[in-house]
Tab-separated table of C-alpha atoms in Angstrom:
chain	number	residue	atom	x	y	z
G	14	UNK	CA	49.517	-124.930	61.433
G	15	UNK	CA	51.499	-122.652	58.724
G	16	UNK	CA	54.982	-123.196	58.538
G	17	UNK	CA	55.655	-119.381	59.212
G	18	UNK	CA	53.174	-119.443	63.067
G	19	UNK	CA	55.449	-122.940	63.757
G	20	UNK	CA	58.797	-120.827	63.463
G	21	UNK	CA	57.031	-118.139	65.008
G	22	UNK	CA	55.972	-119.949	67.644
G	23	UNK	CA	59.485	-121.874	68.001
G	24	UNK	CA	61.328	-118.794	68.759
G	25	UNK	CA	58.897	-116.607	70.876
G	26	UNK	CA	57.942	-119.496	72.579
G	27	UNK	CA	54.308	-118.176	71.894
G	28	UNK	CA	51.180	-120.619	71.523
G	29	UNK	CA	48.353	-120.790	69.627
G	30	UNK	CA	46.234	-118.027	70.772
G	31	UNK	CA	49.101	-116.108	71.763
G	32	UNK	CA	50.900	-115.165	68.569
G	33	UNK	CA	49.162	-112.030	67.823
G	34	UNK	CA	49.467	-110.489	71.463
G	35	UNK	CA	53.348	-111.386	71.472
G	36	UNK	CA	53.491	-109.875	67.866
G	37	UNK	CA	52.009	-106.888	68.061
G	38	UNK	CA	53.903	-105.811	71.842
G	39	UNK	CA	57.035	-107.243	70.297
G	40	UNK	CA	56.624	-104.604	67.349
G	41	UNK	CA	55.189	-101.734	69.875
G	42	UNK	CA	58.446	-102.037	72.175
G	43	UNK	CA	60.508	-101.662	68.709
G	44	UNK	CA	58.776	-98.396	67.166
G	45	UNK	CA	59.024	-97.002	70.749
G	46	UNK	CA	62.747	-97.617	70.939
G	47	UNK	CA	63.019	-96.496	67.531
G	48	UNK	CA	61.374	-93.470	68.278
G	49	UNK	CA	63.679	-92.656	71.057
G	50	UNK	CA	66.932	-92.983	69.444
G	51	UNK	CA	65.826	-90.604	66.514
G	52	UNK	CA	65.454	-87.988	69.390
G	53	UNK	CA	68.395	-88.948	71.532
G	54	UNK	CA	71.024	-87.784	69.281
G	55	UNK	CA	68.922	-85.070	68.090
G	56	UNK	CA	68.759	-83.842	71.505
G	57	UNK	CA	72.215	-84.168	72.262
G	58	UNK	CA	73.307	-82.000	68.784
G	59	UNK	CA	71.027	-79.022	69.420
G	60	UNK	CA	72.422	-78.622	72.737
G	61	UNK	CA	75.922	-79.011	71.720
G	62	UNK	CA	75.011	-76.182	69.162
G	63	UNK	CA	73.993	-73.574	71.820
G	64	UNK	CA	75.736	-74.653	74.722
G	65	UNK	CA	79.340	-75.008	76.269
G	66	UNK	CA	79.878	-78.864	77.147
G	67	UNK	CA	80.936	-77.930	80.614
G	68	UNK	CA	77.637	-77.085	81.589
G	69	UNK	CA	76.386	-80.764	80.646
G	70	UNK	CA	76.837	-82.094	84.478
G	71	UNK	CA	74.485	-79.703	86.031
G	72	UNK	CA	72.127	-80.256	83.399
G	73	UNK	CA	72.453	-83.876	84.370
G	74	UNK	CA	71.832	-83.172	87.919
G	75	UNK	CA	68.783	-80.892	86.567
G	76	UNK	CA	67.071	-83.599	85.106
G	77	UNK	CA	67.813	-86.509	88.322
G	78	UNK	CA	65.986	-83.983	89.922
G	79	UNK	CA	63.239	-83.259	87.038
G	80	UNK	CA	62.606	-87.360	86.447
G	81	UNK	CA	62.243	-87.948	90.062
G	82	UNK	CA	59.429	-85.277	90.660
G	83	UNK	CA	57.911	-86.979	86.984
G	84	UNK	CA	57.877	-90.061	88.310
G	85	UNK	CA	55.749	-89.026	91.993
G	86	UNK	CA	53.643	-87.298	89.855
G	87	UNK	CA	53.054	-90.248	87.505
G	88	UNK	CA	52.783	-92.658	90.159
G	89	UNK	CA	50.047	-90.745	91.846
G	90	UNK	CA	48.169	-90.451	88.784
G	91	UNK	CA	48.747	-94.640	88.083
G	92	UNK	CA	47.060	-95.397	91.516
G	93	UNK	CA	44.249	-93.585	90.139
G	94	UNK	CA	43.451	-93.777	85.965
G	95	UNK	CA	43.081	-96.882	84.439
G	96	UNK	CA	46.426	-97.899	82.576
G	97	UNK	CA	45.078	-97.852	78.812
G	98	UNK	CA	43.431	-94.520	79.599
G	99	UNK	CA	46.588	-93.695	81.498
G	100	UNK	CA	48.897	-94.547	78.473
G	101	UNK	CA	46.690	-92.723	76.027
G	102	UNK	CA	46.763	-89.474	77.761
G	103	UNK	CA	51.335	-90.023	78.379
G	104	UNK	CA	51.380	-90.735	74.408
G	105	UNK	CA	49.197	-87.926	73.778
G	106	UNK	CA	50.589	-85.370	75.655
G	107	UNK	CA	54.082	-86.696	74.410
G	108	UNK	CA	53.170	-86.478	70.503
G	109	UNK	CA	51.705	-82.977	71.593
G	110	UNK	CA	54.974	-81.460	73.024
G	111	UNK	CA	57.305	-82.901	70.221
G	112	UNK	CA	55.107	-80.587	68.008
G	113	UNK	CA	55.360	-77.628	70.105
G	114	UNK	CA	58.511	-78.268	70.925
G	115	UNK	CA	59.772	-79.096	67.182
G	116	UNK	CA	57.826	-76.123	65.723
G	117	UNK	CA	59.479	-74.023	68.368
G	118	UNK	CA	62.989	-75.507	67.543
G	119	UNK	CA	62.742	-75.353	63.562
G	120	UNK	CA	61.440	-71.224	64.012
G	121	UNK	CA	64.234	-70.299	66.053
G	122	UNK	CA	63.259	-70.661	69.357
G	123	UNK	CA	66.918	-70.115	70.261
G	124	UNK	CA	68.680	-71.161	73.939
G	125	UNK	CA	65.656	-71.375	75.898
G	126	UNK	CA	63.409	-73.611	72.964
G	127	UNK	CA	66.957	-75.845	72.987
G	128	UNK	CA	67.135	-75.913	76.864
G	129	UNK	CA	63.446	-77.310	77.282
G	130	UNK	CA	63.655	-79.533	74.477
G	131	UNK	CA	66.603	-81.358	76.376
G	132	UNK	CA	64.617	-81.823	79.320
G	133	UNK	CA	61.616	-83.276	77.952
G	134	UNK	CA	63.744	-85.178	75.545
G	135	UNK	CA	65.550	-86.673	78.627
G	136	UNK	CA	62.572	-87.475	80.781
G	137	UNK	CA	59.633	-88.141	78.579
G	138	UNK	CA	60.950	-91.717	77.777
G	139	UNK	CA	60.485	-92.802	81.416
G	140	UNK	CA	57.028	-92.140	80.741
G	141	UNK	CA	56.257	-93.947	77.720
G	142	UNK	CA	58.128	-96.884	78.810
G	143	UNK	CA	56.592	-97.442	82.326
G	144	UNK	CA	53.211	-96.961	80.764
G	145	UNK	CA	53.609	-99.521	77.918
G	146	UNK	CA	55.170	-101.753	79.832
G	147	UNK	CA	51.985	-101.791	82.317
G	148	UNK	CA	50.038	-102.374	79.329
G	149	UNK	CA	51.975	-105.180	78.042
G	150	UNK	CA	52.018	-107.159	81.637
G	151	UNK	CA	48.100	-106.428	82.151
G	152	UNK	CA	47.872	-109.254	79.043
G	153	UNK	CA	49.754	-111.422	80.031
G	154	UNK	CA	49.459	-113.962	83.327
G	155	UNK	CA	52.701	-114.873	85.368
G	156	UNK	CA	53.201	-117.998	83.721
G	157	UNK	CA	52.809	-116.420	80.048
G	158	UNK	CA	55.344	-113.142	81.071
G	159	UNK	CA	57.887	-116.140	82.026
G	160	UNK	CA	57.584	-117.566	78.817
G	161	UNK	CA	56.942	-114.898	76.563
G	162	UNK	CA	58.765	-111.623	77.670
G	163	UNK	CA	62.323	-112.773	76.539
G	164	UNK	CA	61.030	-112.452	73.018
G	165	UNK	CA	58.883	-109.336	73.833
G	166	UNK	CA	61.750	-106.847	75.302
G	167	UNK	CA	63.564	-108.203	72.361
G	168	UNK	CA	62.144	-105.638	70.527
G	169	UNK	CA	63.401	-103.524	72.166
G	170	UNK	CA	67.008	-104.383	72.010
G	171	UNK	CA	66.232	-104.442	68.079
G	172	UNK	CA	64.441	-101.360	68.508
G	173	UNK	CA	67.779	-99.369	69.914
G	174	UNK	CA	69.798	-100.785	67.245
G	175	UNK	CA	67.838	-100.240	64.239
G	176	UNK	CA	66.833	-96.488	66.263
G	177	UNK	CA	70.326	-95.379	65.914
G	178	UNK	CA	70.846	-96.683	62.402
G	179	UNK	CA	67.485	-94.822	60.901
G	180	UNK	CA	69.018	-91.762	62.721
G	181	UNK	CA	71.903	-91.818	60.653
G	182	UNK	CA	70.290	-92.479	57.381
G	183	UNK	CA	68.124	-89.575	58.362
G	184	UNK	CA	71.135	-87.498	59.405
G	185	UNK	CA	73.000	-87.797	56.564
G	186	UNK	CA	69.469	-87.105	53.848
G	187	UNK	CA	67.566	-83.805	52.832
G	188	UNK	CA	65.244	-84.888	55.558
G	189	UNK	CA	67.234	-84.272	58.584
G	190	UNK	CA	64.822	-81.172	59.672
G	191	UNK	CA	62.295	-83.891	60.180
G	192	UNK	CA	64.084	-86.202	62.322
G	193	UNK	CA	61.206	-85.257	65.474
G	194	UNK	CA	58.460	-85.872	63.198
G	195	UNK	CA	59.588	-89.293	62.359
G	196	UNK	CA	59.978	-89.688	65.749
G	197	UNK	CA	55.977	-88.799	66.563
G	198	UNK	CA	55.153	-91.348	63.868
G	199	UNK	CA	57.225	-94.696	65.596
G	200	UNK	CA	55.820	-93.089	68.724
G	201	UNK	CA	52.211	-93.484	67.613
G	202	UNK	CA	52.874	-96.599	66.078
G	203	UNK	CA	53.966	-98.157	69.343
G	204	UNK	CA	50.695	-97.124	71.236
G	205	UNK	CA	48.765	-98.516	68.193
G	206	UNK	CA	49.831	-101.929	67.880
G	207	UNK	CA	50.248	-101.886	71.935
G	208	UNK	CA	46.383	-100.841	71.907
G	209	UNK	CA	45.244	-103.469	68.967
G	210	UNK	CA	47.478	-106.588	71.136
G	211	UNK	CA	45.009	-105.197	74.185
G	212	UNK	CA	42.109	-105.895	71.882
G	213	UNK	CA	42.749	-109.713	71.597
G	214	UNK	CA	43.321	-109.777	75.189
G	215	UNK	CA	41.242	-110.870	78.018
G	216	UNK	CA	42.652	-108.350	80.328
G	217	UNK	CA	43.049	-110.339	83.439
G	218	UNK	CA	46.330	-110.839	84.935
G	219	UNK	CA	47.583	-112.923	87.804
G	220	UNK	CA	50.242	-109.999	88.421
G	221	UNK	CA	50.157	-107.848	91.401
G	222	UNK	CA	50.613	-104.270	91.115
């Protein structure tokens, strides 16, 4: 075995046959995080620019209520599509509204354009999480998740951290207008290396729904 799958292997706890799977999730979970935290602060800035602060806790109450009714309507449709078709459509749909939604921002879409980019930049994260996530424990039995999904959410810890830091490079550059786009691109990153782990997967999993 190469040195580098031996240190690999010593700190995801990851065997032979494994490495690849636990990889390429690990590095999905961390482009999704990083995805989010180039919008988060992106979000919060454009609504600071139209908006009085004061009006931030009924927004917050606006989207309790907006996730909850997200989440019914996502579980319904989980009891019903298969999960990789499932997490296609989310990802799809997401990439889809951040280029509406940025092309309607960056034209001067004005209070309203700001106002529905908050809410969709608030909620849509539930989504893409919940749907990886049933992705990622589909290959993987109960035994393996144990072992394996320390390392695996990992990314995502690393994800939120280096997230916030590519924000403010991005911030602070000529390329700040494109802070959403960058965001679509870690976004379909994480559904493609998600995807390619399913490929060297069996697919069957000891875990109940």
């Amino acid at each position: 075995m190469h040195s580098v799958e031996k240190l690999f292997s010593w700190i995801s706890g990851a065997k032979e046959g494994e490495r690849g799977r636990v990889f390429l999730t690990f590095v999905g979970l961390l482009c999704l995080l990083v995805s989010y935290y180039l919008i988060k602060p992106l979000r919060n800035s454009k609504f600071l620019e139209e908006f009085d602060p004061s009006k931030l806790p009924f927004v917050y109450a606006g989207v309790a209520a907006l996730s909850f009714f997200v989440t019914k309507i996502f579980s319904t449709l989980a009891k019903r599509v298969e999960k990789y078709r499932l997490v296609v459509g989310a990802y799809t749909t997401i990439i889809i509204a951040k280029l509406l939604l940025g092309n309607w921002l960056r034209f001067g879409g004005g209070e309203i354009a700001v106002f529905c980019f908050y809410f969709f930049a608030s909620v849509y994260f539930l989504l893409a999480v919940a749907t990886l996530w049933a992705c990622i424990n589909d290959m993987f039995t109960v035994e393996q998740g144990e072992r394996l999904f320390r390392f695996v959410a990992l990314g995502s810890t690393i994800g939120s951290i280096a997230g916030s830091k590519i924000s403010g490079i991005i911030a602070n550059s000529e390329y700040r207008e494109h802070t959403l786009y960058f965001s679509i691109i870690f976004l379909a990153a994480a559904l493609f290396f998600v995807l390619l782990a399913a490929r060297g997967s069996s697919g069957q999993s000891s875990r109940r729904p």
